[in-house]
Coordinates of C-alpha atoms in Angstrom, one line a residue:
X255 CA -4.3 -23.3 -1.6
X256 CA -7.9 -22.3 -2.0
X257 CA -9.7 -19.3 -3.5
X258 CA -13.3 -18.4 -4.0
X259 CA -15.3 -15.2 -4.6
X260 CA -19.0 -14.5 -4.1
X261 CA -21.1 -11.3 -4.7
X262 CA -24.3 -9.8 -3.6
X263 CA -26.1 -7.1 -5.6
X264 CA -28.7 -4.3 -5.1
X265 CA -31.9 -4.0 -7.1
X266 CA -30.0 -2.0 -9.8
X267 CA -27.3 -4.6 -10.3
X268 CA -24.5 -2.8 -8.3
X269 CA -22.2 -5.1 -6.3
X270 CA -22.9 -4.3 -2.6
X271 CA -20.6 -6.9 -1.1
X272 CA -17.8 -9.2 -2.2
X273 CA -16.6 -12.1 -0.2
X274 CA -13.2 -13.5 -1.1
X275 CA -11.7 -16.6 0.4
X276 CA -8.0 -17.0 0.1
X277 CA -6.4 -20.1 1.6
X278 CA -9.3 -20.5 4.0
X279 CA -9.2 -16.8 5.2
X280 CA -12.3 -14.8 4.4
X281 CA -12.2 -11.1 3.3
X282 CA -15.4 -9.2 2.9
X283 CA -15.5 -5.8 1.1
X284 CA -18.7 -3.7 1.0
X285 CA -19.8 -1.0 -1.4
X286 CA -22.5 1.7 -1.3
X287 CA -23.8 3.9 -4.1
X288 CA -25.8 7.1 -4.7
X289 CA -29.0 7.2 -6.7
X290 CA -26.9 7.7 -9.9
X291 CA -25.1 4.5 -9.1
X292 CA -21.8 6.3 -8.3
X293 CA -19.7 4.6 -5.7
X294 CA -19.8 6.6 -2.4
X295 CA -18.2 4.3 0.1
X296 CA -16.0 1.2 0.4
X297 CA -15.7 -0.8 3.6
X298 CA -12.4 -2.7 3.7
X299 CA -12.1 -6.2 5.2
X300 CA -10.5 -4.6 8.3
X301 CA -13.7 -2.5 8.9
X302 CA -12.1 0.7 7.7
X303 CA -14.6 2.8 5.7
X304 CA -13.5 5.1 2.9
X305 CA -16.2 7.7 1.9
X306 CA -16.4 9.7 -1.3
X307 CA -18.5 12.8 -1.4
X308 CA -19.6 13.8 -4.9
X309 CA -21.0 16.9 -6.6
X310 CA -24.1 17.2 -8.8
X311 CA -22.0 15.9 -11.7
X312 CA -20.9 12.8 -9.9
X313 CA -17.3 14.0 -9.4
X314 CA -15.6 13.3 -6.1
X315 CA -15.0 16.4 -4.1
X316 CA -13.7 14.9 -0.8
X317 CA -12.3 11.6 0.5
X318 CA -12.3 10.6 4.2
X319 CA -11.6 7.4 6.0
X320 CA -12.8 6.1 9.4
X321 CA -11.5 3.3 11.5
X322 CA -11.9 2.5 15.2
X323 CA -14.0 5.6 15.7
X324 CA -11.3 8.0 14.2
X325 CA -12.1 9.8 11.0
X326 CA -9.3 11.2 8.9
X327 CA -9.6 13.6 6.0
X328 CA -7.6 12.3 3.0
X329 CA -8.5 15.0 0.5
X330 CA -11.0 17.8 0.3
X331 CA -12.0 20.7 -1.9
X332 CA -11.2 18.6 -5.0
X333 CA -11.7 20.8 -8.0
X334 CA -11.8 20.0 -11.7
X335 CA -11.0 21.5 -15.1
X336 CA -14.0 22.1 -17.3
X337 CA -12.7 19.3 -19.6
X338 CA -12.5 16.7 -16.8
X339 CA -9.2 16.2 -14.9
X340 CA -8.5 17.3 -11.3
X341 CA -7.1 20.8 -11.0
X342 CA -6.5 21.1 -7.3
X343 CA -7.2 19.6 -3.9
X344 CA -6.3 20.0 -0.2
X345 CA -4.7 17.0 1.5
X346 CA -5.5 15.9 5.0
X347 CA -2.0 16.7 6.2
X348 CA -2.2 20.4 5.3
X349 CA -0.6 20.3 1.9
X350 CA -2.2 21.8 -1.2
X351 CA -2.0 20.2 -4.7
X352 CA -2.3 22.3 -7.9
X353 CA -2.3 20.8 -11.4
X354 CA -1.8 23.0 -14.5
X355 CA -2.8 22.3 -18.1
X356 CA -2.2 24.0 -21.4
X357 CA -4.9 25.0 -23.9
X358 CA -4.6 21.5 -25.5
X359 CA -5.5 19.9 -22.2
X360 CA -1.9 18.6 -21.6
X361 CA -0.6 18.5 -18.0
X362 CA 2.1 21.1 -17.6
X363 CA 2.7 21.4 -13.9
X364 CA 2.3 19.7 -10.5
X365 CA 2.8 21.9 -7.4
X366 CA 2.4 20.4 -3.9
X367 CA 3.1 22.3 -0.6
X368 CA 1.9 25.0 1.6
X369 CA 3.1 28.3 3.1
X370 CA 6.0 26.6 4.9
X371 CA 6.6 23.3 3.0
X372 CA 7.5 22.5 -0.6
X373 CA 7.1 18.9 -1.6
X374 CA 6.8 19.0 -5.4
X375 CA 7.2 21.7 -8.1
X376 CA 7.3 20.0 -11.5
X377 CA 7.0 21.5 -14.9
X378 CA 6.4 19.4 -18.0
X379 CA 7.5 20.4 -21.5
X380 CA 6.0 19.0 -24.7
X381 CA 7.0 19.0 -28.4
X382 CA 4.6 19.5 -31.3
X383 CA 3.7 15.8 -31.3
X384 CA 2.7 16.1 -27.6
X385 CA 5.7 14.0 -26.5
X386 CA 7.1 15.0 -23.1
X387 CA 10.5 16.5 -23.7
X388 CA 11.3 17.8 -20.2
X389 CA 10.3 17.3 -16.6
X390 CA 11.8 20.2 -14.6
X391 CA 12.1 20.0 -10.9
X392 CA 12.2 23.5 -9.4
X393 CA 13.0 22.2 -5.9
X394 CA 16.0 20.1 -6.9
X395 CA 17.5 20.8 -10.3
X396 CA 19.5 17.5 -10.2
X397 CA 16.2 15.7 -10.5
X398 CA 15.1 17.5 -13.6
X399 CA 14.9 15.3 -16.7
X400 CA 15.1 15.7 -20.5
X401 CA 13.9 13.3 -23.2
X402 CA 14.5 12.7 -26.9
X403 CA 12.6 10.4 -29.3
X404 CA 13.0 8.8 -32.8
X405 CA 10.6 9.2 -35.7
X406 CA 8.4 6.5 -34.2
X407 CA 8.2 8.3 -30.8
X408 CA 10.3 5.7 -29.1
X409 CA 12.5 7.0 -26.3
X410 CA 16.1 7.3 -27.4
X411 CA 17.7 9.5 -24.7
X412 CA 16.9 10.4 -21.1
X413 CA 18.9 12.5 -18.7
X414 CA 18.2 12.9 -15.0
X415 CA 19.5 12.1 -11.5
X416 CA 20.1 8.6 -12.8
X417 CA 22.6 10.0 -15.4
X418 CA 22.3 9.8 -19.1
X419 CA 20.7 6.8 -20.8
X420 CA 20.7 6.1 -24.5
X421 CA 18.3 3.6 -26.0
X422 CA 18.4 1.9 -29.4
X423 CA 15.5 -0.1 -31.0
X424 CA 15.1 -2.4 -33.9
X425 CA 12.2 -2.4 -36.4
X426 CA 10.1 -4.5 -34.1
X427 CA 10.6 -2.0 -31.2
X428 CA 12.9 -4.4 -29.3
X429 CA 15.5 -2.6 -27.3
X430 CA 18.8 -3.6 -28.9
X431 CA 21.1 -1.6 -26.6
X432 CA 21.1 0.7 -23.6
X433 CA 24.1 2.9 -22.7
X434 CA 24.1 4.2 -19.1
X435 CA 26.5 7.0 -18.1
X436 CA 26.0 7.9 -14.4
X437 CA 28.9 10.4 -14.3
X438 CA 31.2 7.9 -12.8
X439 CA 31.3 5.1 -15.3
X440 CA 29.6 4.0 -18.5
X441 CA 27.8 0.7 -19.0
X442 CA 26.9 -0.7 -22.4
X443 CA 24.1 -3.3 -22.6
X444 CA 23.5 -5.2 -25.8
X445 CA 20.4 -7.5 -26.3
X446 CA 20.1 -10.5 -28.6
X447 CA 16.6 -11.0 -30.0
X448 CA 15.3 -14.2 -31.5
X449 CA 14.5 -13.8 -35.1
X450 CA 10.8 -13.4 -35.9
X451 CA 9.6 -13.7 -32.3
X452 CA 10.6 -10.5 -30.3
X453 CA 12.0 -12.8 -27.6
X454 CA 15.1 -11.7 -25.7
X455 CA 17.7 -14.4 -25.7
X456 CA 20.4 -12.6 -23.8
X457 CA 21.6 -9.2 -22.5
X458 CA 25.3 -8.6 -22.3
X459 CA 26.7 -6.0 -20.0
X460 CA 30.5 -5.9 -20.5
X461 CA 31.8 -9.4 -19.6
X462 CA 28.6 -10.5 -18.0
X463 CA 25.7 -12.0 -19.8
X464 CA 22.1 -12.5 -18.7
X465 CA 20.4 -15.4 -20.5
X466 CA 16.7 -16.0 -20.9
X467 CA 14.8 -19.2 -21.9
X468 CA 11.1 -19.4 -23.0
X469 CA 8.3 -21.9 -23.1
X470 CA 6.3 -22.6 -26.2
X471 CA 3.9 -19.8 -25.3
X472 CA 6.7 -17.3 -25.3
X473 CA 6.9 -16.8 -21.5
X474 CA 10.3 -16.6 -19.8
X475 CA 10.9 -19.8 -17.9
X476 CA 14.7 -19.4 -17.1
X477 CA 16.6 -16.3 -16.2
X478 CA 20.3 -16.3 -15.4
X479 CA 21.1 -12.9 -14.1
X480 CA 24.2 -10.9 -14.6
X481 CA 25.4 -11.8 -11.1
X482 CA 25.0 -15.5 -11.8
X483 CA 21.8 -16.0 -9.9
X484 CA 19.5 -18.5 -11.6
X485 CA 15.8 -18.0 -11.6
X486 CA 13.2 -20.5 -13.0
X487 CA 9.6 -19.3 -13.5
X488 CA 6.6 -21.6 -13.4
X489 CA 3.2 -20.7 -14.8
X490 CA -0.4 -21.9 -14.1
X491 CA -2.9 -23.1 -16.7
X492 CA -3.8 -19.5 -17.6
X493 CA -0.2 -18.5 -18.2
X494 CA 0.1 -16.5 -15.0
X495 CA 3.4 -16.5 -13.1
X496 CA 2.8 -19.0 -10.3
X497 CA 6.2 -20.0 -8.8
X498 CA 9.7 -18.7 -8.4
X499 CA 12.7 -21.1 -8.1
X500 CA 16.0 -19.4 -7.1
X501 CA 19.2 -21.4 -7.5
X502 CA 17.3 -24.7 -7.5
X503 CA 15.0 -23.9 -4.5
X504 CA 11.3 -23.0 -4.9
X505 CA 11.1 -19.9 -2.7
X506 CA 7.8 -18.2 -3.7
X507 CA 4.4 -19.3 -5.1
X508 CA 1.6 -17.0 -6.3
X509 CA -2.2 -17.4 -6.5
X510 CA -4.5 -15.6 -9.0
X511 CA -8.2 -15.3 -9.2
X512 CA -10.4 -15.6 -12.4
X513 CA -10.1 -11.9 -13.2
X514 CA -6.3 -12.3 -13.4
X515 CA -5.6 -10.4 -10.2
X516 CA -2.9 -11.8 -8.0
X517 CA -4.5 -12.6 -4.6
X518 CA -1.7 -14.3 -2.6
X519 CA 2.0 -14.7 -2.3
X520 CA 3.4 -17.7 -0.3
X521 CA 7.1 -17.6 0.7
X522 CA 9.7 -19.8 2.3
X523 CA 12.3 -17.1 2.2
X524 CA 13.5 -15.9 5.7
X525 CA 12.4 -12.3 6.1
X526 CA 10.0 -12.4 3.1
X527 CA 6.5 -12.9 4.5
X528 CA 3.7 -14.1 2.5
X529 CA 0.6 -11.9 1.8
X530 CA -3.0 -11.9 0.7
X531 CA -4.1 -9.1 -1.6
X532 CA -7.6 -7.5 -1.7
X533 CA -8.6 -5.3 -4.6
X534 CA -11.2 -2.5 -5.2
X535 CA -13.8 -2.3 -7.9
X536 CA -11.3 -1.3 -10.6
X537 CA -8.7 -3.9 -9.7
X538 CA -6.7 -1.4 -7.6
X539 CA -5.0 -2.8 -4.5
X540 CA -6.9 -1.6 -1.4
X541 CA -5.5 -3.9 1.3
X542 CA -2.7 -6.4 2.1
X543 CA -3.0 -9.0 4.8
X544 CA -0.6 -11.5 6.3
X545 CA -1.3 -15.2 5.7
X546 CA -3.0 -15.4 9.1
X547 CA -5.7 -13.1 7.6
X548 CA -4.8 -9.9 9.5
X549 CA -4.8 -6.7 7.3
X550 CA -1.5 -5.0 7.7
X551 CA -1.6 -2.1 5.2
X552 CA -4.3 -0.3 3.2
X553 CA -4.4 2.1 0.2
X554 CA -7.0 4.8 -0.5
X555 CA -7.6 5.8 -4.1
X556 CA -9.2 8.6 -6.1
X557 CA -10.0 6.7 -9.4
X558 CA -6.7 5.4 -10.6
X559 CA -4.7 7.8 -8.4
X560 CA -3.3 6.4 -5.1
X561 CA -3.9 9.1 -2.5
X562 CA -2.8 7.6 0.8
X563 CA -1.0 4.5 2.2
X564 CA -2.0 3.3 5.7
X565 CA 0.7 1.3 7.5
X566 CA 0.5 -0.5 10.8
X567 CA -3.1 -1.2 10.0
X568 CA -3.0 -4.2 12.4
X569 CA -2.1 -2.0 15.4
X570 CA -3.9 0.4 17.7
X571 CA -2.1 3.3 16.0
X572 CA -2.3 3.0 12.2
X573 CA -0.3 5.6 10.3
X574 CA -1.5 7.6 7.3
X575 CA 1.0 8.6 4.6
X576 CA 0.0 10.8 1.6
X577 CA 1.3 9.7 -1.8
X578 CA 2.7 12.3 -4.2
X579 CA 3.0 11.0 -7.7
X580 CA 4.5 12.3 -11.0
X581 CA 2.5 13.0 -14.1
X582 CA 2.1 9.2 -14.8
X583 CA 0.9 8.3 -11.4
X584 CA 4.2 6.8 -10.3
X585 CA 4.8 7.6 -6.6
X586 CA 7.7 10.0 -6.1
X587 CA 7.3 10.9 -2.4
X588 CA 5.3 10.1 0.7
X589 CA 4.6 12.5 3.5
X590 CA 3.3 11.9 7.0
X591 CA 0.6 13.8 8.9
X592 CA 3.0 16.7 9.5
X593 CA 3.9 17.0 5.8
X594 CA 7.4 15.6 6.3
X595 CA 8.8 13.5 3.5
X596 CA 9.2 9.9 4.8
X597 CA 9.8 8.1 1.4
X598 CA 11.5 9.5 -1.6
X599 CA 12.4 7.7 -4.8
X600 CA 14.0 8.5 -8.1
X601 CA 13.2 6.1 -11.0
X602 CA 14.5 5.7 -14.6
X603 CA 12.0 6.2 -17.4
X604 CA 11.2 2.4 -17.5
X605 CA 10.7 2.2 -13.8
X606 CA 14.0 1.1 -12.3
X607 CA 14.8 2.5 -8.8
X608 CA 17.8 4.8 -9.1
X609 CA 17.7 5.9 -5.5
X610 CA 15.4 5.4 -2.5
X611 CA 15.4 7.1 0.9
X612 CA 13.1 6.3 3.8
X613 CA 12.4 3.2 5.9
X614 CA 8.8 3.0 4.8
X615 CA 7.8 0.0 2.6
X616 CA 5.9 1.3 -0.5
X617 CA 5.7 -1.1 -3.4
X618 CA 3.7 0.8 -6.1
X619 CA 5.8 1.7 -9.1
X620 CA 4.7 2.6 -12.6
X621 CA 0.8 2.8 -12.8
X622 CA -0.7 -0.6 -12.1
X623 CA 2.6 -2.1 -10.9
X624 CA 3.6 -3.7 -7.6
X625 CA 7.3 -4.4 -6.9
X626 CA 8.3 -7.9 -5.9
X627 CA 11.6 -7.8 -3.9
X628 CA 12.1 -11.6 -4.5
X629 CA 12.6 -11.2 -8.2
X630 CA 13.0 -7.5 -9.0
X631 CA 9.9 -7.9 -11.2
X632 CA 6.8 -5.7 -11.0
X633 CA 3.5 -7.4 -10.9
X634 CA 1.2 -5.7 -13.5
X635 CA -2.2 -7.5 -13.2
X636 CA -2.2 -9.8 -16.2
X637 CA 1.5 -9.9 -16.6
X638 CA 4.8 -9.3 -14.9
X639 CA 7.1 -6.5 -15.9
X640 CA 10.9 -6.4 -15.8
X641 CA 12.1 -2.8 -15.3
X642 CA 15.7 -3.7 -16.1
X643 CA 14.6 -4.9 -19.6
X644 CA 11.8 -2.4 -20.0
X645 CA 9.4 -5.1 -21.1
X646 CA 7.2 -7.9 -20.0
X647 CA 8.2 -11.4 -18.9
X648 CA 5.2 -13.0 -20.5
X649 CA 3.9 -12.6 -24.1
X650 CA 0.7 -10.5 -24.3
X651 CA -2.2 -12.8 -23.5
X652 CA -4.4 -11.0 -26.1
X653 CA -1.8 -11.7 -28.8
X654 CA -1.3 -9.2 -31.6
X655 CA -4.4 -7.3 -30.6
X656 CA -2.1 -5.5 -28.1
X657 CA 0.4 -4.6 -30.8
X658 CA 3.1 -6.2 -33.0
X659 CA 5.6 -6.6 -30.1
X660 CA 4.1 -9.1 -27.6
X661 CA 6.5 -8.0 -24.8
X662 CA 6.8 -4.2 -25.3
X663 CA 5.8 -1.7 -22.7
X664 CA 3.9 1.5 -23.5
X665 CA 5.0 1.7 -27.1
X666 CA 8.6 2.2 -26.0
X667 CA 7.5 5.7 -24.7
X668 CA 7.0 5.3 -21.0
X669 CA 6.8 9.1 -20.4
X670 CA 3.6 9.5 -22.4
X671 CA 1.9 6.1 -22.2
X672 CA 1.0 3.7 -19.4
X673 CA -0.3 0.1 -19.2
X674 CA -2.1 -0.3 -15.9
X675 CA -3.2 -3.9 -16.5
X676 CA -0.4 -5.3 -18.6
X677 CA -2.9 -4.7 -21.4
X678 CA -4.3 -1.5 -22.8
X679 CA -8.0 -1.9 -23.4
X680 CA -11.5 -0.8 -23.2
X681 CA -13.7 -2.9 -20.8
X682 CA -17.4 -3.3 -20.9
X683 CA -19.1 -4.5 -17.7
X684 CA -22.3 -6.3 -18.7
X685 CA -24.0 -6.3 -15.3
X686 CA -23.0 -2.7 -14.3
X687 CA -23.7 -1.3 -17.7
X688 CA -20.4 0.7 -17.9
X689 CA -17.7 1.0 -20.5
X690 CA -14.4 1.8 -19.0
X691 CA -12.0 3.6 -21.4
X692 CA -8.3 3.6 -20.4
X693 CA -6.6 5.9 -22.9
X694 CA -3.0 5.0 -23.8
X695 CA -2.0 8.6 -23.2
X696 CA -0.8 8.9 -19.6
X697 CA -2.1 12.4 -19.1
X698 CA -5.7 11.1 -19.6
X699 CA -7.2 9.2 -16.7
X700 CA -9.5 6.2 -17.2
X701 CA -13.2 7.1 -17.3
X702 CA -16.5 5.4 -17.4
X703 CA -19.4 5.7 -19.9
X704 CA -22.9 4.4 -19.4
X705 CA -23.5 1.6 -22.0
X706 CA -26.1 -1.0 -22.8
X707 CA -26.2 -4.2 -24.8
X708 CA -29.1 -6.5 -25.4
X709 CA -32.9 -5.9 -25.3
X710 CA -35.6 -6.0 -22.7
X711 CA -34.9 -8.6 -19.9
X712 CA -31.8 -9.7 -21.8
X713 CA -30.2 -6.2 -21.5
X714 CA -26.9 -6.7 -19.6
X715 CA -27.9 -10.4 -18.9
X716 CA -25.0 -12.7 -19.8
X717 CA -27.3 -15.8 -19.7
X718 CA -28.9 -14.4 -22.9
X719 CA -25.5 -14.1 -24.7
X720 CA -26.4 -16.8 -27.2
X721 CA -29.7 -15.2 -28.2
X722 CA -29.5 -13.5 -31.6
X723 CA -31.0 -10.0 -31.9
X724 CA -32.0 -9.8 -28.2
X725 CA -29.0 -11.0 -26.2
X726 CA -26.0 -8.8 -25.2
X727 CA -22.6 -9.2 -26.7
X728 CA -21.0 -12.4 -25.3
X729 CA -18.3 -12.0 -22.6
X730 CA -14.7 -12.4 -23.9
X731 CA -11.8 -10.7 -25.6
X732 CA -12.3 -8.5 -28.6
X733 CA -10.5 -5.8 -30.4
X734 CA -11.3 -2.5 -32.2
X735 CA -9.4 -1.3 -35.2
X736 CA -9.6 2.5 -35.7
X737 CA -9.5 1.9 -39.5
X738 CA -13.0 0.3 -39.1
X739 CA -14.5 3.6 -37.9
X740 CA -17.6 4.8 -39.8
X741 CA -18.3 8.4 -39.1
X742 CA -20.6 9.9 -41.9
X743 CA -21.5 13.5 -42.4
X744 CA -24.6 15.2 -40.9
X745 CA -26.9 14.0 -43.7
X746 CA -25.3 10.6 -43.6
X747 CA -26.1 10.4 -39.9
X748 CA -29.7 11.3 -40.5
X749 CA -30.0 8.7 -43.3
X750 CA -28.4 5.9 -41.4
X751 CA -30.5 6.5 -38.3
X752 CA -33.7 6.1 -40.3
X753 CA -32.6 2.5 -40.8
X754 CA -31.6 1.9 -37.2
X755 CA -30.5 3.4 -33.9
X756 CA -26.8 3.9 -34.9
X757 CA -25.9 7.3 -33.4
X758 CA -23.1 9.5 -34.8
X759 CA -20.4 6.9 -35.5
X760 CA -19.8 3.2 -35.2
X761 CA -16.9 0.8 -35.1
X762 CA -16.8 -3.0 -35.4
X763 CA -16.0 -5.1 -32.4
X764 CA -14.0 -8.1 -33.5
X765 CA -14.0 -11.3 -31.4
X766 CA -10.6 -12.9 -30.8
X767 CA -9.6 -16.5 -30.6
X768 CA -11.0 -18.1 -27.5
X769 CA -14.1 -15.9 -27.4
X770 CA -17.3 -17.8 -28.2
X771 CA -19.7 -15.5 -30.1
X772 CA -22.3 -18.3 -30.2
X773 CA -22.5 -18.1 -34.0
X774 CA -23.4 -14.4 -33.8
X775 CA -21.6 -11.6 -35.7
X776 CA -22.0 -7.9 -36.5
X777 CA -21.1 -6.5 -33.1
X778 CA -20.5 -2.7 -33.1
X779 CA -19.7 0.0 -30.6
X780 CA -21.9 3.0 -31.4
X781 CA -24.2 5.7 -30.0
X782 CA -27.9 6.1 -30.3
X783 CA -31.1 7.5 -28.9
X784 CA -32.6 4.3 -27.4
X785 CA -31.4 2.1 -24.5
X786 CA -30.3 -1.4 -25.5
X787 CA -29.4 -3.1 -28.8
X788 CA -29.5 -6.3 -30.7
X789 CA -26.0 -7.2 -29.4
X790 CA -24.0 -4.1 -30.1
X791 CA -22.8 -1.8 -27.3
X792 CA -24.7 1.5 -27.3
X793 CA -23.2 4.5 -25.5
X794 CA -26.0 6.9 -26.2
X795 CA -25.5 10.5 -27.4
X796 CA -28.4 10.6 -29.8
X797 CA -28.2 10.8 -33.6
X798 CA -25.5 13.5 -33.7
X799 CA -23.5 12.4 -30.6
X800 CA -22.4 14.4 -27.6
X801 CA -19.3 15.3 -25.5
X802 CA -19.2 11.7 -24.1
X803 CA -19.3 9.9 -27.5
X804 CA -17.0 12.5 -29.0
X805 CA -14.4 11.7 -26.2
X806 CA -14.6 8.0 -26.8
X807 CA -14.2 8.6 -30.6
X808 CA -11.2 10.8 -30.0
X809 CA -9.5 8.2 -27.8
X810 CA -10.0 5.5 -30.4
X811 CA -8.7 7.7 -33.2
X812 CA -5.7 8.8 -31.0
X813 CA -4.6 5.3 -30.1
X814 CA -0.9 5.1 -31.2
X815 CA -1.2 1.7 -33.0
X816 CA -4.9 2.2 -33.8
X817 CA -5.7 -1.2 -32.3
X818 CA -7.7 -1.2 -29.1
X819 CA -8.1 -4.4 -27.1
X820 CA -11.7 -4.6 -25.9
X821 CA -12.8 -6.8 -23.0
X822 CA -16.4 -7.7 -22.3
X823 CA -16.7 -9.0 -18.7
X824 CA -19.4 -10.6 -16.7
X825 CA -19.6 -11.8 -13.1
X826 CA -21.2 -15.0 -14.4
X827 CA -18.1 -15.9 -16.5

């Protein structure tokens, strides 16, 4: 099995093509940009072109795709609220989408349909702590949901089409029990947790027990399911799930690239084909190919929102299906070009499928997750997620920087928070000069902020990372702690900026184990009036800050555990 990736760049440092070789099959993806360096088109390895039209503010207003001489409108007339998020759009199959928000900027409604069709009509209720307490479905009352929480905002009760589910948690936010009443019977699950490690040892459901074994790094290596099926999980040198053995037979192997993305699945299971995976600039899955190198399905995105799934991509008549997601971005329904629902799923709060209708294969689950039928696990970029357990199979690769529980998902509140990468972090791209902020609050989409690090010819140049006072911050894993924020008064801002270009506020960036700072220290995230820095990351905004720096500040302060994993990436590392 082989893998290799190469890039070409334009004069401004934007990636214009990426060539990825997976097991001797080559896939080339091309990108174009406007003069403000906003992405305006992606050419998939199949030759399909996805085009984004943007307004004067750089916001996408329409999305089209073209293949084999046929152009299809995916979304048009995309409008936005003054504070940022999408408020409405028209889909290419004639359906209109309207999103409603309250005065606090919280999503309160999703309405999809037209004069003759109703696809979605959802209303979200919130409590004083902005926790989602209800999700009412005006089209089908049986699909309406209610939620309750404990004092730590962990989900304790959920009702919906899946029945009534009660959750109990220990002090470490490990789920100790789950009681499921589907109206016909009641199941009681009890979990045994290893003292001091948060590792699940077993889950008992009546007379059946699921047992779990771990390696020294805390990753699950053996999993005997409630039905007696025995799984063994193998890992590569980076701790990524690399093989699945079922009842003594190695059935499936996986391959990952250096960015942690899974790029291939190889299978010996009858009826389970292998696949190659091709990703977009943000790690989103844009195409799947068979192991012969032929693209079979493609996905079109608007930021982190999946808009459309294209199936039969390897035929003369590919089919476009529009994706209709809930408030999290989890697909609920898919419609065809006539607006007819062809895929319909009901999921529990932690992502288990409660019901599914339709013959279409659609593997997206909770944001950032891809369902693997061979294990029932959901691949989640850096880790693999078990929806039955509501937690990850692997310990968090960034350690305690991601929180005290190395396996927990979304702070035990999957209605309000998401984890698209199996991590929750900010990411600074040295070459592209962008800081991507992925807030833990699910109603806030990821966004990018222009950012600089280093001075002169060393600005954004990873080869200068060892140079004190001129080189950029070195690539690697870091963390922010909201308690380290320094945000002085107006006079304090003026005084501090006399001594240096610090902007309105600053927060220390702490390197984690495994990151080589080359003997350097004193890294900060801050604003300022000048491009570049002596190694800090500067996001502009002048002395007193602006809307952008205020938004970043608010997201740091609003982080539930006040610890924000921070990744500095470079194409040269």
